[in-house]
Coordinates of C-alpha atoms in Angstrom, one line a residue:
Chain E
M11 CA 47.6 30.8 -38.0
T12 CA 46.1 33.1 -35.5
P13 CA 42.8 31.9 -33.9
L14 CA 39.6 33.5 -35.2
I15 CA 37.9 33.1 -31.8
K16 CA 39.5 35.4 -29.3
T17 CA 37.9 34.3 -26.0
L18 CA 36.5 30.9 -25.6
G19 CA 33.0 30.7 -24.2
Y20 CA 32.0 29.4 -20.8
E21 CA 32.1 25.7 -20.3
I22 CA 30.4 23.2 -17.9
D23 CA 33.1 23.9 -15.2
T24 CA 33.4 27.7 -15.6
A25 CA 32.1 29.7 -12.7
C26 CA 29.7 31.9 -14.7
I27 CA 26.2 31.7 -13.1
A28 CA 25.4 34.2 -10.3
T29 CA 24.3 32.1 -7.3
H30 CA 21.5 34.7 -6.6
H31 CA 20.1 34.4 -10.1
Q32 CA 18.6 31.1 -11.4
P33 CA 20.0 28.8 -8.6
A34 CA 18.3 31.0 -5.9
V35 CA 14.9 30.7 -7.6
L36 CA 15.3 26.9 -7.6
V37 CA 16.4 26.8 -4.0
E38 CA 13.6 29.1 -2.9
F39 CA 11.1 26.8 -4.6
A40 CA 12.6 23.7 -3.0
L41 CA 12.6 25.2 0.5
S42 CA 8.9 26.2 0.0
R43 CA 8.3 22.4 -0.5
E44 CA 9.9 21.7 2.9
V45 CA 13.1 20.2 1.6
D46 CA 16.1 19.9 3.9
S47 CA 18.6 22.6 2.8
R48 CA 21.6 20.4 3.7
Q49 CA 20.4 17.6 1.5
L50 CA 19.5 20.0 -1.3
L51 CA 23.0 21.5 -1.4
R52 CA 24.8 18.2 -1.0
S53 CA 27.8 17.8 -3.3
T54 CA 27.0 21.2 -5.0
R55 CA 29.8 23.0 -3.1
I56 CA 27.5 25.9 -2.3
Q57 CA 26.6 27.2 1.1
L58 CA 23.2 28.5 2.0
E59 CA 24.7 31.8 3.2
E60 CA 26.2 32.4 -0.3
F61 CA 22.6 33.1 -1.6
R62 CA 22.3 36.0 0.8
L63 CA 25.8 37.4 0.1
A64 CA 25.0 37.4 -3.7
E65 CA 28.6 37.5 -4.8
K66 CA 29.6 34.1 -5.8
R67 CA 29.3 32.5 -9.2
I68 CA 28.9 28.8 -9.7
S69 CA 29.5 26.6 -12.7
P70 CA 26.8 25.0 -14.9
D71 CA 28.0 21.7 -13.4
Q72 CA 27.2 22.8 -9.8
Y73 CA 23.8 24.1 -11.0
L74 CA 23.0 20.9 -12.7
T75 CA 23.8 19.0 -9.5
L76 CA 21.5 21.3 -7.6
I77 CA 18.7 20.6 -10.1
S78 CA 19.3 16.9 -9.8
N79 CA 19.1 17.1 -6.0
C80 CA 16.0 19.3 -6.1
R81 CA 14.2 16.8 -8.5
K82 CA 15.0 13.9 -6.2
L83 CA 14.0 15.6 -3.0
V84 CA 10.8 17.4 -4.1
N85 CA 9.9 14.3 -6.1
A86 CA 6.9 15.8 -8.0
D87 CA 6.0 15.9 -11.7
D88 CA 5.5 19.7 -11.7
T89 CA 8.9 20.8 -10.3
S90 CA 10.3 22.0 -13.7
F91 CA 7.0 23.8 -14.5
L92 CA 6.7 25.6 -11.2
Y93 CA 10.4 26.6 -11.4
G94 CA 9.8 27.8 -14.9
Q95 CA 6.9 29.9 -13.8
R96 CA 9.0 31.8 -11.3
L97 CA 12.0 32.3 -13.7
W98 CA 11.2 35.3 -15.9
P99 CA 11.2 38.3 -16.0
G100 CA 12.8 37.5 -12.6
C101 CA 15.4 39.4 -10.6
F102 CA 18.5 39.2 -12.8
G103 CA 19.3 42.9 -12.8
A104 CA 18.9 45.1 -15.9
A105 CA 18.0 42.1 -18.2
S106 CA 14.9 41.4 -16.1
Q107 CA 14.0 45.1 -16.1
A108 CA 14.3 45.3 -19.8
L109 CA 12.0 42.2 -20.2
Q110 CA 9.3 43.9 -18.1
L111 CA 9.3 46.9 -20.5
V112 CA 9.0 45.2 -23.8
S113 CA 6.5 46.4 -26.3
N114 CA 5.9 43.3 -28.3
L115 CA 6.8 39.6 -28.7
R116 CA 9.7 40.4 -31.1
Q117 CA 11.4 42.5 -28.5
A118 CA 10.9 39.9 -25.8
I119 CA 12.4 37.2 -28.1
E120 CA 15.3 39.5 -29.0
I121 CA 16.2 40.1 -25.3
I122 CA 16.0 36.4 -24.4
C123 CA 18.2 35.5 -27.4
D124 CA 20.7 38.3 -27.1
F125 CA 21.1 38.0 -23.3
H126 CA 20.7 34.3 -22.9
A127 CA 24.0 34.1 -21.0
I128 CA 22.3 36.1 -18.2
L129 CA 18.7 34.9 -18.5
S130 CA 19.2 31.3 -19.6
P131 CA 22.8 30.2 -19.3
L132 CA 22.2 26.4 -19.7
F133 CA 19.8 26.4 -22.6
T134 CA 20.2 28.7 -25.7
P135 CA 17.1 30.0 -27.5
R136 CA 17.4 30.6 -31.2
F137 CA 14.8 32.4 -33.3
Y138 CA 13.8 32.5 -37.0
A139 CA 10.6 33.1 -38.9
N140 CA 9.0 32.6 -42.3
E141 CA 5.9 34.3 -43.8
Q142 CA 3.4 32.3 -41.7
E143 CA 5.1 31.3 -38.5
L144 CA 7.8 32.2 -36.0
F145 CA 10.1 29.5 -34.6
I146 CA 12.0 29.5 -31.3
F147 CA 14.1 26.4 -30.7
W148 CA 16.1 25.6 -27.7
Q149 CA 19.6 24.1 -27.6
D150 CA 21.7 22.7 -24.9
A151 CA 24.5 25.1 -24.1
T152 CA 26.6 23.2 -21.6
G153 CA 25.9 19.5 -22.0
S154 CA 23.1 19.1 -19.4
D155 CA 22.7 15.4 -20.1
E156 CA 20.2 13.9 -17.7
Q157 CA 18.7 17.3 -16.8
Q158 CA 17.9 18.2 -20.4
Q159 CA 14.2 17.4 -20.3
F160 CA 13.8 19.3 -17.0
L161 CA 15.5 22.3 -18.5
I162 CA 13.4 22.2 -21.7
E163 CA 10.2 22.0 -19.7
A164 CA 11.4 24.8 -17.4
H165 CA 12.5 27.2 -20.1
M166 CA 9.5 26.7 -22.3
T167 CA 7.1 27.2 -19.4
A168 CA 9.1 30.3 -18.3
F169 CA 8.8 31.8 -21.7
I170 CA 5.1 31.0 -22.2
S171 CA 4.2 32.1 -18.7
M172 CA 6.1 35.4 -19.1
V173 CA 4.6 36.1 -22.5
S174 CA 1.0 35.5 -21.3
W175 CA 1.6 37.7 -18.2
L176 CA 3.1 40.6 -20.2
S177 CA 0.8 40.4 -23.3
K178 CA -2.4 39.6 -21.2
E179 CA -3.3 37.4 -24.1
K180 CA -3.6 33.6 -24.7
M181 CA -1.6 32.7 -27.8
P182 CA -2.0 29.5 -29.9
W183 CA 1.5 28.1 -29.4
N184 CA 2.6 24.8 -30.9
F185 CA 5.3 22.7 -29.3
E186 CA 7.7 20.1 -30.6
F187 CA 9.9 17.9 -28.5
T188 CA 12.8 15.6 -29.4
Y189 CA 11.9 13.1 -26.7
S190 CA 8.9 10.8 -26.4
E191 CA 5.7 11.6 -24.6
P192 CA 6.2 11.6 -20.8
T193 CA 3.9 9.9 -18.4
Y194 CA 3.0 13.2 -16.7
I195 CA 1.6 14.6 -20.0
E196 CA -1.2 16.5 -18.1
Q197 CA 1.5 18.9 -16.8
Y198 CA 2.2 19.8 -20.4
W199 CA -1.5 20.4 -21.1
V200 CA -2.0 22.7 -18.1
N201 CA 1.3 24.6 -18.3
L202 CA 2.0 24.8 -22.0
G203 CA -1.1 23.9 -24.0
Q204 CA -2.8 21.2 -26.0
D205 CA -0.8 21.4 -29.2
L206 CA 2.1 19.1 -28.5
A207 CA 4.2 16.8 -30.7
F208 CA 6.8 14.4 -29.4
N209 CA 9.6 12.5 -31.1
Q210 CA 10.3 15.5 -33.4
Q211 CA 13.6 16.9 -34.7
M212 CA 13.9 19.9 -32.5
N213 CA 12.8 21.3 -29.1
C214 CA 10.8 24.1 -30.7
M215 CA 7.9 26.5 -30.2
R216 CA 5.9 27.8 -33.1
L217 CA 3.3 30.6 -33.3
P218 CA 1.5 32.4 -36.2
I219 CA 3.5 35.4 -37.3
E220 CA 0.8 38.0 -36.7
F221 CA 1.5 37.8 -33.0
L222 CA 5.1 38.9 -33.4
D223 CA 4.6 42.7 -33.8
K224 CA 1.3 43.0 -32.1
P225 CA 1.7 45.8 -29.4
W226 CA 1.5 44.8 -25.7
P227 CA 0.1 46.8 -22.9
N228 CA 2.4 48.4 -20.2
A229 CA 5.2 48.8 -22.8
S230 CA 7.6 51.6 -22.5
Q231 CA 9.4 52.4 -25.7
I232 CA 11.6 55.1 -24.1
S233 CA 12.8 53.7 -20.8
I234 CA 13.6 50.3 -22.3
H235 CA 16.6 51.8 -24.0
G236 CA 18.2 52.6 -20.7
A237 CA 17.5 49.1 -19.4
L238 CA 19.0 47.6 -22.6
K239 CA 22.1 49.7 -22.3
E240 CA 22.6 48.5 -18.7
T241 CA 22.0 44.9 -19.8
H242 CA 24.8 45.3 -22.4
K243 CA 27.1 46.4 -19.6
Q244 CA 25.9 43.5 -17.5
L245 CA 26.7 41.1 -20.4
L246 CA 30.2 42.5 -20.7
S247 CA 30.9 41.9 -17.1
L248 CA 30.3 38.1 -17.6
H249 CA 32.9 35.6 -18.5
S250 CA 31.6 35.5 -22.0
P251 CA 28.2 36.1 -23.7
Q252 CA 28.1 32.6 -25.1
S253 CA 29.0 29.1 -24.1
F254 CA 31.8 27.2 -25.8
I255 CA 29.3 24.8 -27.4
D256 CA 27.3 27.7 -28.8
Q257 CA 30.4 29.2 -30.3
L258 CA 31.3 25.9 -31.9
Y259 CA 27.7 25.6 -33.2
D260 CA 27.8 29.1 -34.6
Y261 CA 31.1 28.6 -36.2
I262 CA 30.0 25.3 -37.9
Q263 CA 26.7 27.0 -39.0
T264 CA 28.5 29.9 -40.7
H265 CA 31.0 27.6 -42.4
I266 CA 28.5 24.9 -43.2
R267 CA 29.2 25.1 -47.0
Q268 CA 33.0 24.5 -46.6
P269 CA 34.6 21.2 -45.8
L270 CA 35.1 21.1 -42.1
N271 CA 37.2 18.8 -40.0
L272 CA 38.4 18.7 -36.4
E273 CA 41.9 20.1 -37.2
K274 CA 40.6 23.1 -39.1
V275 CA 37.9 24.0 -36.5
S276 CA 40.3 23.5 -33.6
A277 CA 42.8 25.9 -35.3
A278 CA 40.1 28.5 -35.7
F279 CA 39.5 28.2 -31.9
G280 CA 43.2 28.4 -31.2
I281 CA 43.3 25.1 -29.4
S282 CA 44.8 21.7 -30.3
P283 CA 42.5 18.9 -31.8
A284 CA 43.2 16.9 -28.6
S285 CA 41.9 19.6 -26.3
M286 CA 38.9 20.3 -28.6
K287 CA 38.1 16.6 -28.2
R288 CA 38.6 16.8 -24.5
K289 CA 36.3 19.8 -24.2
L290 CA 33.6 18.2 -26.3
K291 CA 33.7 15.0 -24.2
K292 CA 33.3 17.1 -21.0
H293 CA 30.0 18.4 -22.5
H294 CA 28.8 14.8 -23.4
T295 CA 29.1 15.3 -27.2
T296 CA 31.5 14.7 -30.1
F297 CA 32.7 16.8 -33.1
Q298 CA 30.7 14.7 -35.5
Q299 CA 27.5 15.1 -33.4
Q300 CA 27.9 18.9 -33.5
I301 CA 28.5 18.9 -37.3
D302 CA 25.4 16.6 -37.8
L303 CA 23.3 18.8 -35.5
A304 CA 24.2 22.0 -37.4
R305 CA 23.6 20.3 -40.8
K306 CA 20.2 18.9 -39.6
N307 CA 19.1 22.3 -38.3
T308 CA 20.3 24.0 -41.5
A309 CA 18.3 21.6 -43.6
I310 CA 15.2 22.2 -41.6
Y311 CA 15.7 25.9 -41.7
L312 CA 16.1 25.9 -45.5
F313 CA 13.0 23.8 -45.9
Q314 CA 10.9 25.9 -43.5
V315 CA 12.1 29.4 -44.3
K316 CA 13.5 29.3 -47.8
H317 CA 11.1 26.6 -49.0
F318 CA 14.0 24.6 -50.6
N319 CA 13.3 21.1 -51.9
N320 CA 15.5 18.1 -51.1
Q321 CA 17.6 18.7 -54.3
Q322 CA 18.3 22.3 -53.4
I323 CA 19.1 21.4 -49.7
A324 CA 21.6 18.7 -50.9
E325 CA 23.2 21.2 -53.3
Y326 CA 23.4 23.9 -50.6
L327 CA 25.0 21.5 -48.1
R328 CA 27.5 20.4 -50.9
F329 CA 26.4 16.8 -51.3
N330 CA 27.6 15.3 -54.5
D331 CA 24.7 13.0 -55.0
M332 CA 21.3 12.4 -53.6
N333 CA 22.2 9.0 -52.2
N334 CA 24.8 10.5 -49.9
Y335 CA 22.4 13.2 -48.8
R336 CA 19.7 10.6 -48.1
R337 CA 22.1 8.5 -46.1
A338 CA 23.4 11.4 -44.1
F339 CA 19.9 12.7 -43.5
K340 CA 18.9 9.4 -42.1
R341 CA 21.9 9.5 -39.7
W342 CA 20.9 13.0 -38.5
T343 CA 17.2 12.5 -38.0
G344 CA 16.5 8.7 -38.2
L345 CA 14.1 9.4 -41.0
S346 CA 14.3 9.7 -44.8
P347 CA 14.3 13.3 -46.1
Y348 CA 11.3 12.5 -48.3
T349 CA 9.1 11.5 -45.3
L350 CA 10.0 14.6 -43.4
F351 CA 9.9 17.3 -46.1
Chain X
M28 CA 4.8 16.6 5.0
K29 CA 7.6 17.0 7.5
K30 CA 8.8 14.1 9.5
R31 CA 8.2 14.3 13.2
A32 CA 11.3 14.9 15.3
F33 CA 11.9 12.5 18.2
L34 CA 9.7 14.4 20.6
Q35 CA 8.7 11.3 22.5
T36 CA 12.2 10.7 23.7
C37 CA 10.8 9.4 27.0
Y38 CA 10.4 6.0 25.3
S39 CA 14.0 5.8 24.3
Y40 CA 15.2 6.9 27.8
G41 CA 12.8 4.5 29.5
L42 CA 13.9 1.7 27.3
A43 CA 17.6 2.4 27.8
I44 CA 17.2 2.6 31.6
A45 CA 15.2 -0.7 31.7
I46 CA 17.8 -2.5 29.5
G47 CA 20.6 -1.0 31.7
I48 CA 18.9 -2.3 34.9
G49 CA 18.3 -5.7 33.3
V50 CA 21.9 -6.0 32.3
M51 CA 23.1 -5.0 35.8
I52 CA 20.8 -7.6 37.5
I53 CA 22.0 -10.3 35.2
S54 CA 25.7 -9.4 35.5
V55 CA 25.5 -9.2 39.4
W56 CA 24.0 -12.7 39.6
G57 CA 25.8 -14.4 36.8
D58 CA 29.3 -14.5 35.5
L59 CA 30.9 -13.7 32.1
K60 CA 31.2 -16.6 29.6
P61 CA 34.7 -17.2 28.2
T62 CA 34.9 -16.2 24.5
V63 CA 35.1 -19.8 23.2
E64 CA 31.7 -20.6 24.7
I65 CA 29.9 -17.7 23.0
S66 CA 27.7 -18.8 20.1
W67 CA 28.2 -15.9 17.6
L68 CA 25.5 -17.1 15.3
D69 CA 23.0 -16.7 18.2
V70 CA 24.4 -13.3 19.0
F71 CA 24.0 -12.1 15.4
S72 CA 20.5 -13.4 14.9
E73 CA 19.2 -12.2 18.3
G74 CA 21.1 -8.9 18.0
G75 CA 19.6 -8.4 14.5
M76 CA 16.1 -8.9 15.9
V77 CA 16.7 -6.2 18.5
I78 CA 17.9 -3.8 15.8
L79 CA 14.9 -4.6 13.6
A80 CA 12.5 -4.0 16.5
L81 CA 14.3 -0.7 17.3
F82 CA 13.8 0.3 13.7
W83 CA 10.0 -0.4 13.9
L84 CA 9.9 1.7 17.1
G85 CA 11.8 4.5 15.4
L86 CA 9.5 4.6 12.4
L87 CA 6.4 4.4 14.5
L88 CA 7.4 7.4 16.7
R89 CA 8.6 9.4 13.8
S90 CA 5.5 9.1 11.6
R91 CA 2.6 8.9 14.0
P92 CA 1.0 11.8 15.9
A93 CA 1.1 11.3 19.7
G94 CA -2.0 9.7 21.2
R95 CA -3.4 6.6 22.7
V96 CA -2.8 4.3 19.7
T97 CA 0.8 5.4 19.3
Q98 CA 1.3 5.0 23.1
L99 CA 0.1 1.4 23.1
L100 CA 2.0 0.4 20.1
A101 CA 5.2 2.1 21.3
L102 CA 4.9 0.5 24.8
G103 CA 4.4 -3.0 23.2
L104 CA 7.4 -2.5 20.9
C105 CA 9.5 -1.3 23.9
A106 CA 8.7 -4.5 25.8
I107 CA 9.6 -6.6 22.8
V108 CA 13.0 -4.7 22.4
F109 CA 13.6 -5.2 26.2
S110 CA 12.9 -8.9 26.2
W111 CA 14.9 -9.6 23.0
S112 CA 17.9 -7.6 24.3
M113 CA 17.9 -9.6 27.5
D114 CA 18.1 -12.6 25.2
V115 CA 21.3 -11.2 23.6
V116 CA 22.8 -10.4 27.0
D117 CA 22.2 -14.0 28.0
E118 CA 24.6 -15.1 25.3
F119 CA 27.5 -13.4 27.1
I120 CA 26.6 -14.1 30.7
R121 CA 26.0 -17.5 32.3
M122 CA 23.4 -17.6 35.0
P123 CA 23.6 -20.2 37.8
S124 CA 21.0 -22.9 37.0
T125 CA 19.7 -22.6 40.6
L126 CA 18.1 -19.3 39.8
I127 CA 14.5 -19.5 38.5
W128 CA 13.5 -15.9 38.1
H129 CA 16.2 -14.8 35.6
N130 CA 14.1 -16.4 32.9
W131 CA 11.3 -14.0 33.8
L132 CA 13.3 -11.1 32.5
E133 CA 13.3 -12.8 29.1
S134 CA 9.9 -14.3 28.9
L135 CA 7.6 -12.2 31.1
P136 CA 7.7 -9.0 28.8
I137 CA 6.7 -11.0 25.7
P138 CA 3.1 -11.7 26.7
I139 CA 2.7 -8.2 28.0
A140 CA 4.1 -6.8 24.8
L141 CA 1.7 -9.0 22.7
V142 CA -1.3 -7.9 24.7
L143 CA -0.3 -4.2 24.4
L144 CA 0.3 -4.5 20.7
S145 CA -3.0 -6.3 20.2
I146 CA -4.9 -3.6 21.9
G147 CA -2.9 -1.0 20.0
I148 CA -3.6 -2.6 16.6
Y149 CA -7.3 -2.9 17.4
H150 CA -7.5 0.8 18.1
W151 CA -5.4 1.5 15.1
H152 CA -8.0 -0.4 13.0
Q153 CA -10.8 1.8 14.5
E154 CA -8.7 4.8 13.7
E155 CA -8.2 3.8 10.1
I156 CA -12.0 3.3 9.7
A157 CA -12.5 6.8 11.0
I158 CA -9.9 8.3 8.7
S159 CA -11.2 6.4 5.7
A160 CA -14.6 8.0 6.4
Q161 CA -13.0 11.4 6.2
M162 CA -11.1 10.5 3.0
V163 CA -14.3 9.2 1.3
K164 CA -14.4 11.9 -1.4
R165 CA -10.7 11.7 -2.2
E166 CA -10.1 8.0 -2.6
R167 CA -12.0 5.0 -3.8
Y168 CA -11.2 1.3 -4.3
F169 CA -7.6 1.5 -3.2
R170 CA -5.1 3.6 -1.3
E171 CA -1.7 4.4 -2.7
H172 CA 0.1 7.2 -0.8
R173 CA 2.8 7.4 -3.5
L174 CA 0.2 8.7 -5.9
F175 CA -1.0 11.4 -3.6
D176 CA -0.4 15.0 -4.7
K177 CA 2.6 16.6 -2.9
L178 CA 0.9 19.9 -2.2
I179 CA -2.8 19.2 -1.8
P180 CA -4.2 16.2 0.1
V181 CA -6.0 14.6 -2.9
G182 CA -4.9 12.1 -5.5
G183 CA -2.7 13.3 -8.4
A184 CA -3.0 12.5 -12.2
A185 CA -1.5 9.0 -11.8
Y186 CA -4.1 8.1 -9.2
L187 CA -6.9 9.5 -11.4
K188 CA -5.8 7.4 -14.4
K189 CA -5.7 4.2 -12.4
L190 CA -9.0 4.9 -10.7
L191 CA -10.7 5.9 -14.0
K192 CA -9.8 2.5 -15.5
L193 CA -11.5 0.7 -12.6
S194 CA -14.5 3.1 -12.7
L195 CA -14.9 2.6 -16.4
A196 CA -15.0 -1.1 -16.0
E197 CA -17.5 -0.9 -13.2
S198 CA -19.8 1.5 -14.9
K199 CA -19.8 -0.7 -18.0
K200 CA -20.6 -3.8 -16.0
L201 CA -23.4 -2.1 -14.1
Q202 CA -24.6 -0.2 -17.1
Q203 CA -24.4 3.1 -15.2
P204 CA -23.5 6.4 -16.7
L205 CA -20.1 7.9 -15.6
A206 CA -19.5 11.6 -15.8
L207 CA -16.4 13.7 -15.4
I208 CA -16.1 17.4 -14.6
A209 CA -12.9 19.3 -15.1
I210 CA -12.4 22.6 -13.2
D211 CA -9.8 25.0 -14.3
L212 CA -9.2 28.3 -12.5
D213 CA -9.1 31.3 -14.8
N214 CA -6.1 33.5 -14.9
F215 CA -4.2 31.5 -12.4
N216 CA -0.9 32.7 -13.9
M217 CA -2.0 36.3 -13.1
I218 CA -2.8 35.4 -9.5
N219 CA 0.6 33.6 -9.2
R220 CA 2.4 36.7 -10.5
L221 CA 0.4 39.3 -8.5
Y222 CA 0.3 37.6 -5.1
G223 CA 3.3 35.3 -5.2
P224 CA 3.6 31.5 -5.3
E225 CA 3.0 31.0 -1.6
E226 CA -0.5 32.7 -1.8
S227 CA -1.4 30.7 -5.0
D228 CA -0.4 27.4 -3.3
H229 CA -2.7 28.4 -0.4
I230 CA -5.5 29.3 -2.8
L231 CA -5.2 25.9 -4.5
Q232 CA -5.4 24.1 -1.1
L233 CA -8.5 26.1 -0.1
I234 CA -10.2 25.7 -3.5
C235 CA -9.7 22.0 -3.3
Q236 CA -11.3 21.9 0.1
L237 CA -14.1 24.1 -1.2
L238 CA -14.7 21.7 -4.1
V239 CA -14.7 18.7 -1.7
L240 CA -17.4 20.4 0.4
N241 CA -19.6 20.6 -2.7
L242 CA -19.4 17.0 -3.6
R243 CA -21.6 14.0 -2.7
D244 CA -20.1 11.1 -0.8
E245 CA -19.9 8.9 -3.9
D246 CA -18.0 11.5 -5.9
L247 CA -14.2 11.7 -6.1
I248 CA -11.8 14.6 -6.7
C249 CA -8.3 14.5 -8.0
R250 CA -5.8 17.3 -8.9
L251 CA -4.8 16.7 -12.5
A252 CA -2.0 19.3 -12.6
G253 CA -1.4 22.9 -11.6
D254 CA -4.8 24.6 -11.2
R255 CA -6.9 21.9 -12.9
F256 CA -9.0 19.5 -10.9
V257 CA -11.1 16.6 -12.2
V258 CA -14.2 15.2 -10.4
L259 CA -15.4 11.7 -11.1
L260 CA -19.2 11.2 -10.8
H261 CA -20.5 7.7 -10.5
N262 CA -23.9 6.8 -11.7
T263 CA -24.7 10.3 -12.8
S264 CA -26.6 11.4 -15.8
E265 CA -25.4 14.2 -18.1
H266 CA -28.1 16.6 -16.8
E267 CA -27.1 16.0 -13.2
A268 CA -23.5 16.4 -14.0
Q269 CA -24.2 19.7 -15.8
Q270 CA -26.1 20.9 -12.7
M271 CA -23.2 19.9 -10.4
S272 CA -20.6 21.6 -12.6
M273 CA -22.7 24.8 -12.4
D274 CA -22.7 24.5 -8.7
L275 CA -19.0 24.0 -8.5
Q276 CA -18.4 27.0 -10.8
N277 CA -20.7 29.2 -8.6
A278 CA -18.9 27.9 -5.5
V279 CA -15.6 29.1 -6.8
A280 CA -17.0 32.4 -8.0
S281 CA -18.5 33.2 -4.6
F282 CA -15.5 32.2 -2.6
A283 CA -14.2 35.4 -0.9
Y284 CA -10.5 34.8 -0.5
R285 CA -8.4 37.4 1.2
T286 CA -4.6 37.2 1.0
R287 CA -2.8 36.3 4.2
Q288 CA -0.4 39.3 4.2
H289 CA -2.4 42.3 3.2
H290 CA -5.9 40.9 3.3
Q291 CA -6.6 41.9 -0.3
R292 CA -9.7 40.4 -1.8
V293 CA -8.8 38.0 -4.6
Y294 CA -11.6 37.4 -7.2
L295 CA -11.6 33.8 -8.5
S296 CA -13.5 32.2 -11.3
A297 CA -13.3 28.8 -13.0
T298 CA -13.9 27.3 -16.4
V299 CA -15.9 24.1 -16.0
V300 CA -16.4 21.4 -18.5
T301 CA -18.5 18.2 -18.3
T302 CA -18.1 15.1 -20.3
M303 CA -19.7 11.6 -20.3
A304 CA -17.7 8.4 -20.5
R305 CA -18.7 6.6 -23.6
T306 CA -16.6 4.2 -25.6
D307 CA -13.2 5.6 -24.9
D308 CA -10.5 4.4 -22.5
S309 CA -9.2 6.3 -19.5
D310 CA -6.3 8.1 -21.4
S311 CA -8.4 9.3 -24.3
L312 CA -11.2 10.4 -21.9
I313 CA -8.8 12.6 -19.9
K314 CA -7.4 13.9 -23.1
R315 CA -10.9 14.8 -24.5
L316 CA -11.7 16.6 -21.3
N317 CA -8.6 18.7 -21.5
L318 CA -9.2 19.5 -25.1
E319 CA -12.7 20.7 -24.2
I320 CA -11.3 22.9 -21.5
S321 CA -8.9 24.6 -24.1
K322 CA -11.8 25.0 -26.5
T323 CA -14.0 26.6 -23.9
R324 CA -11.2 28.9 -23.0
Q325 CA -10.8 30.2 -26.5
Q326 CA -14.4 31.2 -26.8
P327 CA -14.8 35.0 -26.6
S328 CA -17.2 34.8 -23.6
N329 CA -14.4 33.4 -21.5
A330 CA -11.7 35.8 -22.7
L331 CA -10.0 38.2 -20.3

C-alpha cells in the first residue's frame, strides 16, 4: 500500500525554525533584562553571531531549551507575556506583512492558522465558530512538555495584543485553560483579561461572533493579496507547512468515524508501527493519547457547533452503547459527559 | 541588577602578598614537617575556614558599592583570612619553640579584624537605617528581596498579597479603614508598539517614581503586573482615598514624558479605581479591585 501522506511534517528535532524569527525575539527580550548571553545560549547549540547572520534554522528542541534557559535566568512571572507582546505581527517576512494589512478578525485568524508553521511553529491554532461565538484553540505541535504553559501564555498574549493593536478596540475575550490557576494570576488579568476559566478541556479563546467580520482601520484589501502570495511562497520554502503531530491529529480527525489502529495509521504515513511509536515517544505522547484527544475535541465541537446531544455524539463516534461512551468520555476528560454537556 | 565585577582587586592582591610574605617568614625560620606528622583533619578544617572566609569576602566585594562601610568590612575579612591561612601553614611547618613572635602572625590579626568588622557592622547598621528611610513608601513590616519586582524597584504582586494579609489583620484590630487604589495606564499596548519595549519599560519606571512622590509616608505602592500599580492606604477614609486617587490620576496626566531617542512627547493617562477593605480576604480584595478596573475601562467615557 502506498502511503497517503507524502512528506512527513517537522518533528521536535527537525531544523525548521529560522533563528532570526521567534528565537531572536526571545533572545532580545532576555538581553534587555541583562541576562548573560553565554548562559542564555547554554546547551542550545546556537551562537550569538547566528542571530546576525540570519541564515541558520534550529529545531523546536533547541528553541525549547532556549525558552527554558530564558525562564530560569530572567526569573520573572511576566516573561511569557512580555515575549508574547513582542511576537506578532513581528518581522517574519511576508507573513508579518500580511498580518499588518488584515481588514478584519476573520482574516487575521486565517493567516495565523494557515501560516502557523511560520508564525507559531510550536503551537498550532485551530479555529471554528457557531452562531453566537468563535473559538480559537491552541494545540501543542511538537511536544513542548514543560514549556507548554509558557507557550500558551505567550501565544494567547501575542494574539490578543496584536488584535487590540490592529483593531484599536477592546474585545470581550473569554479564556479557558487546561491547567489549574497559577499563583501569578494578576499577569493574566492585566495581559489577557478578567474572564478566565481554569481546569477546562481545551486551551481556548472565545469571542462573540459579531466581532469576526467587523472592519478594522488601516486595512488594505488590495495590497494584502501580494503579501499573501509571498507568504505562500515562504511556506513552500519551509521543511513542511505542518508538524508531524499536526498531521497525525488531522488524519485521525478526518477518519474519526472509522476503526483506527496503530498499524493502519502507520501504513497511511508510510512508516512502520515501531517507528510511529518511536516518533510519538519523542514528542512525549502515545497513539492512544492522540486518538483520545481527537475524539474529545470532536465531541466538544459537535456539542458546541452542531448542538448534538450525548446520544448523537456517541452515534457519530460509533459507540455501540452509551455505557462505553460514558466510560471513554470519562477517560478523555475526567468528567462524565452529562456534567459537561 | 548586574553583579559588580571584581573592581576592588587591590584587596585580593594585598591579601595574596601578605599571605606570601607570611609563608616566606615562617618557612625561613621553621622547617618542613614530615608527612606522617601532619594532622590532615586540622588541615581540612582550618583550610575550610579559609575558603569560607574568602567566599564571604568575594560576596561582599561583588555585591556592595565601594565606600567606607565596604572598606572596613573587607579589611576585617582580609585580616581574618590572613590569620586563618597562617594557621593552615602552621600545620605543614614546625617552628622552633624558642621563637615567641611567630604566634603573633596567627593571633595578632584576629583582634584587629574583629575591631574593624565591628566598626564596619556598626556603620552598616546606620546605612541600613538610612536606606530604610528611603524605602518607606515601598515596603512595610518586612523585607523580602526575592519578592521585589525585577524591572521596577517596588514590591511585586506576591509582596502585595503577603502585605495585604498583615494590613487587613492590623486594620481589623485597630478598627481603622483600609483603602486600596489601583492605577492602570491607558493604552499601554499602543505605547509599547509605537515607541518600543525599551521606552515603555522606562516609562513604567518613571511613572512608578512619580506615583511614589505623590504618596504619604504611611502609604505603600506595589506593581501588580504590567502597567498596573496598587497603592495601599492605611487608616484612610473612602473620601480621602477618592481625593488621593484623583491626585494620582492628575499626576499621571500632567507628566510630560519625552522619548529618549527622538524627544517625542508621549501623552499618558490612567484609569484609577478606589476600593475599601471590608469583609473580604486579601485575594478576593485584589480580585475585586481588578474587576472594577475592567468595568471602568468598558464604560464609554474611558473608550479610545
